mmCIF file of C-alpha atoms in Angstrom:
data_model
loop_
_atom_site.group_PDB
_atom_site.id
_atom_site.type_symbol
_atom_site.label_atom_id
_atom_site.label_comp_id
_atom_site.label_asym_id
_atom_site.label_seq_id
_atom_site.Cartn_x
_atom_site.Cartn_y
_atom_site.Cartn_z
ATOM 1 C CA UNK A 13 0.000 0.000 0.000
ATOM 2 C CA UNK A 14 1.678 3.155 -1.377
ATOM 3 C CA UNK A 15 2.795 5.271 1.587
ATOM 4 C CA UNK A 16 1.626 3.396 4.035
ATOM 5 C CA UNK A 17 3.751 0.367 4.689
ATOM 6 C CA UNK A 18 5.225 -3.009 2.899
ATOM 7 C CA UNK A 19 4.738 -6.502 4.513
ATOM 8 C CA UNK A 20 7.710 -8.849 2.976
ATOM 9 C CA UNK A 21 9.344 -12.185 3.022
ATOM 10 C CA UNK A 22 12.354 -13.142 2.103
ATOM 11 C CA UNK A 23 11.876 -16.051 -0.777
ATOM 12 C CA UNK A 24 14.573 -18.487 -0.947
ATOM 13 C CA UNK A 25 16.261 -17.640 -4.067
ATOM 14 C CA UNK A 26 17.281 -14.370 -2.867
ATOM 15 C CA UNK A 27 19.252 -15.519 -0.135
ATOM 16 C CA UNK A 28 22.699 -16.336 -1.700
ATOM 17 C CA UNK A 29 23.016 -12.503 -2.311
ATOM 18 C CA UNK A 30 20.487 -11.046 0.565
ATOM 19 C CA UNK A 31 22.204 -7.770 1.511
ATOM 20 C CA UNK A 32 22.626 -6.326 -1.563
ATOM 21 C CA UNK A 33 18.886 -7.033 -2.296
ATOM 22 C CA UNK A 34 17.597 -5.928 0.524
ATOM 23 C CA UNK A 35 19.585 -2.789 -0.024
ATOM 24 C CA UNK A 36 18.031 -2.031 -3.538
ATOM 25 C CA UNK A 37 14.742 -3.173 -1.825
ATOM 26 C CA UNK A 38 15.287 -0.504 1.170
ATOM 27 C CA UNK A 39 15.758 2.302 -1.119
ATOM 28 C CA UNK A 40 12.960 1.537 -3.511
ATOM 29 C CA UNK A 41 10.367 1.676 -0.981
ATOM 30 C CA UNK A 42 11.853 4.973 0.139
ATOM 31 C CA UNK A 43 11.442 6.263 -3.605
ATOM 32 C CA UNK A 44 8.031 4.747 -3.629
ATOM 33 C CA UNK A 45 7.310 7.245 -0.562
ATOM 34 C CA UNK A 46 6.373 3.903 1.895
ATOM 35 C CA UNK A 47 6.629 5.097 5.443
ATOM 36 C CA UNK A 48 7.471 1.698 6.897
ATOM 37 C CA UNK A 49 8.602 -2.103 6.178
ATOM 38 C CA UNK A 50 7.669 -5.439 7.943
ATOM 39 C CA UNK A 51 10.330 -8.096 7.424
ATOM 40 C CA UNK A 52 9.118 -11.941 8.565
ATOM 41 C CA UNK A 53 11.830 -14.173 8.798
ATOM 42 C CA UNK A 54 11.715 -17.968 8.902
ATOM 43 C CA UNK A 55 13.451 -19.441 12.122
ATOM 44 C CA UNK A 56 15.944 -21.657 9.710
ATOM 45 C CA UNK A 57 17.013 -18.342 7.605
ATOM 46 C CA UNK A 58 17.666 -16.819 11.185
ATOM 47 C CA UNK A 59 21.521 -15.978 10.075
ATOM 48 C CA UNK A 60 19.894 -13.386 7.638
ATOM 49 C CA UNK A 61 18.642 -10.852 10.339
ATOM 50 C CA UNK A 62 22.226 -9.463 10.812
ATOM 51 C CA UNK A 63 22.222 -8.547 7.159
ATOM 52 C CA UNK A 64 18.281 -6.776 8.223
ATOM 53 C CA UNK A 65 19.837 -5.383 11.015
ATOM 54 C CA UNK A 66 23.109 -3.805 9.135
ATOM 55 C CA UNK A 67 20.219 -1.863 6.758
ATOM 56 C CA UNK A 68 18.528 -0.306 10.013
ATOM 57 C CA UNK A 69 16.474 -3.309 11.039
ATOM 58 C CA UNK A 70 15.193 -3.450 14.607
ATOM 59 C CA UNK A 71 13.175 -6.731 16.246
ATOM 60 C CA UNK A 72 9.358 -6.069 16.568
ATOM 61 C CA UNK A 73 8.616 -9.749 18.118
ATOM 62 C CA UNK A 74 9.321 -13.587 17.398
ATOM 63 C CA UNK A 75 7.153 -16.487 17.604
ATOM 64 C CA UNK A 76 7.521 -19.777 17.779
ATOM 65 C CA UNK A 77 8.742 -20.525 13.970
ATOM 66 C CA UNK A 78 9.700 -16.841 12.948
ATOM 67 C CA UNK A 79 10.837 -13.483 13.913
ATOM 68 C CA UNK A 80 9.152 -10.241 12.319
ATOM 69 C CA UNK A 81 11.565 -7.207 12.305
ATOM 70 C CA UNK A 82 10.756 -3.592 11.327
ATOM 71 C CA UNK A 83 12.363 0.040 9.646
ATOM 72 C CA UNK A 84 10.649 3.066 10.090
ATOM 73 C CA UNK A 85 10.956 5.325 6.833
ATOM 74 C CA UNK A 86 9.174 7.970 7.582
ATOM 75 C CA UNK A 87 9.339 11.558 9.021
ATOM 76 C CA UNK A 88 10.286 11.932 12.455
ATOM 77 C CA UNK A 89 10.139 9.480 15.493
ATOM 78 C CA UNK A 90 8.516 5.895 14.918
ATOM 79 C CA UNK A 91 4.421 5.537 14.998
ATOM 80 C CA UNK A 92 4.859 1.401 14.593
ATOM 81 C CA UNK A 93 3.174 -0.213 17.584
ATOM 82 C CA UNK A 94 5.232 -1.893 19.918
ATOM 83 C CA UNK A 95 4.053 -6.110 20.240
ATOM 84 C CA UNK A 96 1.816 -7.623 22.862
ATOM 85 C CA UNK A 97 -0.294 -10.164 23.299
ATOM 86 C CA UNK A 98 -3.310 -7.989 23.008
ATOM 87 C CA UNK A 99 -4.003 -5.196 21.394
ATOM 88 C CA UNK A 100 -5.864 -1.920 23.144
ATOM 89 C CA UNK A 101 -7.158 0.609 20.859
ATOM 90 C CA UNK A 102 -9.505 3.440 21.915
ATOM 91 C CA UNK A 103 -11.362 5.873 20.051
ATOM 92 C CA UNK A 104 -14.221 8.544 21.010
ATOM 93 C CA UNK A 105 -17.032 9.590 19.185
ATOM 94 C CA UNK A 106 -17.056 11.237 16.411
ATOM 95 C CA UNK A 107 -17.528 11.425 12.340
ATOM 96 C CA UNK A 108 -14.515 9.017 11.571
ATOM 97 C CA UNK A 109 -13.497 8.297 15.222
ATOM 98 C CA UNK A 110 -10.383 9.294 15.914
ATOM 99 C CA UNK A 111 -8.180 7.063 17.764
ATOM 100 C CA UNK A 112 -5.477 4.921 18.627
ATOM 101 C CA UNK A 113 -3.077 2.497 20.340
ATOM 102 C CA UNK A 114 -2.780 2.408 24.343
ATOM 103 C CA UNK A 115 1.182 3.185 25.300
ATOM 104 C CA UNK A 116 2.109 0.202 27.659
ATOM 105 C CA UNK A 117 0.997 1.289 31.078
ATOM 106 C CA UNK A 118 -1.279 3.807 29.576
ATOM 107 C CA UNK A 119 -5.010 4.304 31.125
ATOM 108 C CA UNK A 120 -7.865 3.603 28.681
ATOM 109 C CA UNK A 121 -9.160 7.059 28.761
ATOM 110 C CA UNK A 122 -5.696 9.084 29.019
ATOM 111 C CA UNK A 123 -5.532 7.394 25.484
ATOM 112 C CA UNK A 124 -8.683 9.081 24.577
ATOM 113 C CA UNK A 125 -7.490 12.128 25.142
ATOM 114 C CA UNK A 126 -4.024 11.977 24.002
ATOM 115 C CA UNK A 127 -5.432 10.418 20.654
ATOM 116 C CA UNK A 128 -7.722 12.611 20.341
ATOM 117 C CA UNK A 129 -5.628 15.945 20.990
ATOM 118 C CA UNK A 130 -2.717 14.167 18.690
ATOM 119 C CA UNK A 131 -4.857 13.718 15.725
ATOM 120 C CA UNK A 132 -7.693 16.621 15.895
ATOM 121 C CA UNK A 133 -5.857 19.599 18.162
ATOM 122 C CA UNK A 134 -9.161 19.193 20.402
ATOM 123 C CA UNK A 135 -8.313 19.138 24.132
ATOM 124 C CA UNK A 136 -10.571 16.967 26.300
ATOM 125 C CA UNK A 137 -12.126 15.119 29.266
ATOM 126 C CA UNK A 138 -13.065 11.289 29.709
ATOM 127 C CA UNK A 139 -16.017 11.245 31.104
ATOM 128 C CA UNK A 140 -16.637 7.135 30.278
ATOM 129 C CA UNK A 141 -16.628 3.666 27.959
ATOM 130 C CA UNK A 142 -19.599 3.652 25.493
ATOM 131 C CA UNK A 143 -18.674 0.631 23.772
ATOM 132 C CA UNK A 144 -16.414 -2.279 23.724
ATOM 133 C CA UNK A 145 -15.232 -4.274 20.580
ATOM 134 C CA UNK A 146 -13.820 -7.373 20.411
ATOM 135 C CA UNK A 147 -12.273 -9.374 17.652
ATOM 136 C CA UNK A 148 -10.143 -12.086 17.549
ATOM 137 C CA UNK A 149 -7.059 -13.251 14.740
ATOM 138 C CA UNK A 150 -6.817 -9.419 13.952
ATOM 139 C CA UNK A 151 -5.140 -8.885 10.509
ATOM 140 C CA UNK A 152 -4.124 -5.602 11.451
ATOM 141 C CA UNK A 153 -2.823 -7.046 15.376
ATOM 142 C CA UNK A 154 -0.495 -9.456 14.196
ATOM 143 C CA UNK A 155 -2.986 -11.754 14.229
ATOM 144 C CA UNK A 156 -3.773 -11.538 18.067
ATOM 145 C CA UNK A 157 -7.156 -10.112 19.376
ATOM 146 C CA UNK A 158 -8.274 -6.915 19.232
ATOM 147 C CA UNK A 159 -10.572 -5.149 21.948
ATOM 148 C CA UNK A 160 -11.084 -1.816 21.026
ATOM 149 C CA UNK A 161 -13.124 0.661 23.621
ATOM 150 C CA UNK A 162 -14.942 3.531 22.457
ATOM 151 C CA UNK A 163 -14.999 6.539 25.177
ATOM 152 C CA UNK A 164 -17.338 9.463 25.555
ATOM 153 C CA UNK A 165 -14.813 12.697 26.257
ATOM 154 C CA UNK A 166 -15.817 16.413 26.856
ATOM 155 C CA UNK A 167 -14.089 19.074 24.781
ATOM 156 C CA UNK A 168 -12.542 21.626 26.372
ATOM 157 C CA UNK A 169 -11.653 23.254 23.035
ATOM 158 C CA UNK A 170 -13.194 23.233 19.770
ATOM 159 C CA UNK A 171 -10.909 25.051 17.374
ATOM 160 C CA UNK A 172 -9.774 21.968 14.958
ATOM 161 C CA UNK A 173 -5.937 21.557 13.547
ATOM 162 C CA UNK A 174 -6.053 18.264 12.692
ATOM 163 C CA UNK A 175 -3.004 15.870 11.386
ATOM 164 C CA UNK A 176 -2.427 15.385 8.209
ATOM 165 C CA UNK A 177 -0.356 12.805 8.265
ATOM 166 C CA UNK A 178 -3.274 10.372 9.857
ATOM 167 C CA UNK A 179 -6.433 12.516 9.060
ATOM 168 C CA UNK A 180 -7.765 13.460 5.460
ATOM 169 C CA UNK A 181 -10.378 15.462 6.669
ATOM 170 C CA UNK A 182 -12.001 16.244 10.626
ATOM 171 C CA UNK A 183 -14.915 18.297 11.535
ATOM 172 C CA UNK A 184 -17.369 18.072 13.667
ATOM 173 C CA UNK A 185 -21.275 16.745 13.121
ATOM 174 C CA UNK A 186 -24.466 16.578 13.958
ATOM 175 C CA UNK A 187 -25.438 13.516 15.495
ATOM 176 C CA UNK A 188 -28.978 13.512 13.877
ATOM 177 C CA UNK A 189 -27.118 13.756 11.563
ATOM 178 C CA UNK A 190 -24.553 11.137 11.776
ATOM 179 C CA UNK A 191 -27.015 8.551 12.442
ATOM 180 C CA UNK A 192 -28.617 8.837 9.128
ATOM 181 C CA UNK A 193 -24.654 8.724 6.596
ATOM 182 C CA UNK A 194 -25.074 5.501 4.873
ATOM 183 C CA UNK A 195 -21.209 5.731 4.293
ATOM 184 C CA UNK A 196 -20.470 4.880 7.867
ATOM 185 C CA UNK A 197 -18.987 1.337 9.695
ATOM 186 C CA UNK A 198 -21.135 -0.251 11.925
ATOM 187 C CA UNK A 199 -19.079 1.101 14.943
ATOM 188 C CA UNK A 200 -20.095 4.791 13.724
ATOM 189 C CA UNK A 201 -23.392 3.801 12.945
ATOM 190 C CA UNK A 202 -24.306 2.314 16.468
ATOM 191 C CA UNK A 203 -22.234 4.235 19.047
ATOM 192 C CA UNK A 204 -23.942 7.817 17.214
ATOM 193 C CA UNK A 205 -27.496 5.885 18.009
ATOM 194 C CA UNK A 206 -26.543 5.581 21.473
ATOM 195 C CA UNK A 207 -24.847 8.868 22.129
ATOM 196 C CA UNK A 208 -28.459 9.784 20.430
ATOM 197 C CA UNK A 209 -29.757 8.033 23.304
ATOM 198 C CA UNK A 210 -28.022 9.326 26.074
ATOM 199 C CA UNK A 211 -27.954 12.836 25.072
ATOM 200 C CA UNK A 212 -31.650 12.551 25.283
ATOM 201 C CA UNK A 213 -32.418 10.214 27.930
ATOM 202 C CA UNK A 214 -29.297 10.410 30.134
ATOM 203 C CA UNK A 215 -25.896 9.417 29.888
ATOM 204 C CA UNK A 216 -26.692 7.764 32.879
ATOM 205 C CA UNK A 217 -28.519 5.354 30.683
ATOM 206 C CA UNK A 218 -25.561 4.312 28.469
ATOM 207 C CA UNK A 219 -22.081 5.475 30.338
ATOM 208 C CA UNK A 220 -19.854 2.836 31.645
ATOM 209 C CA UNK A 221 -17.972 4.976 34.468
ATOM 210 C CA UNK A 222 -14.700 4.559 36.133
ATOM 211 C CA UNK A 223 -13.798 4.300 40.157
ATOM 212 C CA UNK A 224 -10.210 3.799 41.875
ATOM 213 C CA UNK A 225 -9.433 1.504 44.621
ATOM 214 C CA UNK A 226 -6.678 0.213 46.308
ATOM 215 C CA UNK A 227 -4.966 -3.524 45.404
ATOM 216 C CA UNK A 228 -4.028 -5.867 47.644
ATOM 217 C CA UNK A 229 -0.360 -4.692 46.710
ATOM 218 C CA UNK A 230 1.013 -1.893 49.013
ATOM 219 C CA UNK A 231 0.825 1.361 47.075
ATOM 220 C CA UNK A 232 -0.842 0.296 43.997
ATOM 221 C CA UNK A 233 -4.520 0.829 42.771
ATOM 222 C CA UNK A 234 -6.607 -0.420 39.938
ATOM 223 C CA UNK A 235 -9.315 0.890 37.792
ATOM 224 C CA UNK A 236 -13.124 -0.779 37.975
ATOM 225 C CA UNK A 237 -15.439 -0.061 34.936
ATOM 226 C CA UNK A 238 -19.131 -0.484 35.068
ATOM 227 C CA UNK A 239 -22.381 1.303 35.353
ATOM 228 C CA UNK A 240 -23.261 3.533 37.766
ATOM 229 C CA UNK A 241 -24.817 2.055 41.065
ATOM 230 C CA UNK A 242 -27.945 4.035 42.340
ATOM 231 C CA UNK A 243 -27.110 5.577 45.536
ATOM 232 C CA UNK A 244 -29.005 2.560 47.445
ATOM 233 C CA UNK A 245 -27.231 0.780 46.211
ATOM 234 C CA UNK A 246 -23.675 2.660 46.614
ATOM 235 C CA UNK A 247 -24.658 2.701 50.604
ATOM 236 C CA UNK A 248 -25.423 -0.533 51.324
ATOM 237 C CA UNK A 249 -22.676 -1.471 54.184
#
């Protein structure tokens, strides 16, 4: 895909002379204006990831039978993902929801925001989870699952500068009118119906709200998720 990245293999009859075709490789991506390369390598052609390395290579993550290493071509610092066993992306609502991976040790709705602010120049609030999704053998998460959480912020700003290097277009919508584009994904489709909902009836009705308590562990505290408890219920001792 032209600027975005190039998945490859190395097939066996380029080995004899890999450097110097990985070399011509490297540099025609770069004139082909590819912002990153993928490079799977098969556990018995394992002596060939020096040769990766010597062109800029760096490990992503290895498996059982292979290793996958990556090269960041583009502008700047790196934007490829770093390798878990599960992948966390949130998003918020919005038109096309703008969003992203979850740093390690990164709260679900700090990512909101920073996503948010990174891609849109809006500055925000979480408020709470709308909507989970969950998928499993994800093409684009290295074939792990995928949960991705859709949060409800609050803008504190509403001036847009949005990136241009991940965003084609950002504005904001109605969400009457959001509800009724037929060139949506089902996650747009359905989380617009329920912020519908709760900016109607209540986001009482559809938030999924947050609370801090302490672990067992001395000095540490987790996160709980779920819907808010009626105050007779909150009480009850």
């Amino acid at each position: 895909r032209r600027g975005v990245s190039e998945q490859w293999q190395w097939p066996c009859s380029l080995l004899p002379s890999l450097p110097c075709s990985l070399t011509g490789a490297v540099a025609r991506w770069q004139e082909e204006g590819r912002v990153a390369v993928w490079l799977h390598v098969p556990i018995f052609q394992s002596r060939f990831v020096a040769a990766a390395a010597s062109q800029g290579f760096a490990f992503h993550h290895a498996e059982q039978g292979s290793s996958t290493l990556m090269l960041w071509l583009g502008e700047g610092p790196s934007r490829l993902p770093g390798y878990a066993t599960h992948q966390l992306g949130v998003t918020i609502n919005a038109w096309k929801f703008p969003g992203g991976l979850s740093n390690p040790g990164e709260d679900i709705g700090d990512t909101a925001v920073r996503e948010v602010f990174e891609e849109t120049g809006i500055k925000s609030e979480f408020k709470s989870i709308l909507s989970i999704r969950q998928q499993h053998k994800h093409p684009g998460a290295f074939g792990k699952s995928d949960m991705y959480i859709i949060c409800r912020l609050q803008p504190s700003s509403f001036s847009i500068s949005f990136c241009q290097q991940e965003c084609l277009r950002c504005e904001w919508m109605d969400l009457s009118e959001l509800v009724r584009m037929k060139h949506t994904t089902p996650i747009t489709s359905n989380v617009a119906k329920l912020l519908l909902y709760g900016y109607r009836e209540g986001f009482d009705k559809i938030d999924i709200t947050m609370k801090e308590f302490p672990a067992i562990y001395t000095g540490m505290f987790y996160k709980l998720y779920h819907r808010e408890l009626p105050e007779s219920y909150r009480n009850i001792t």
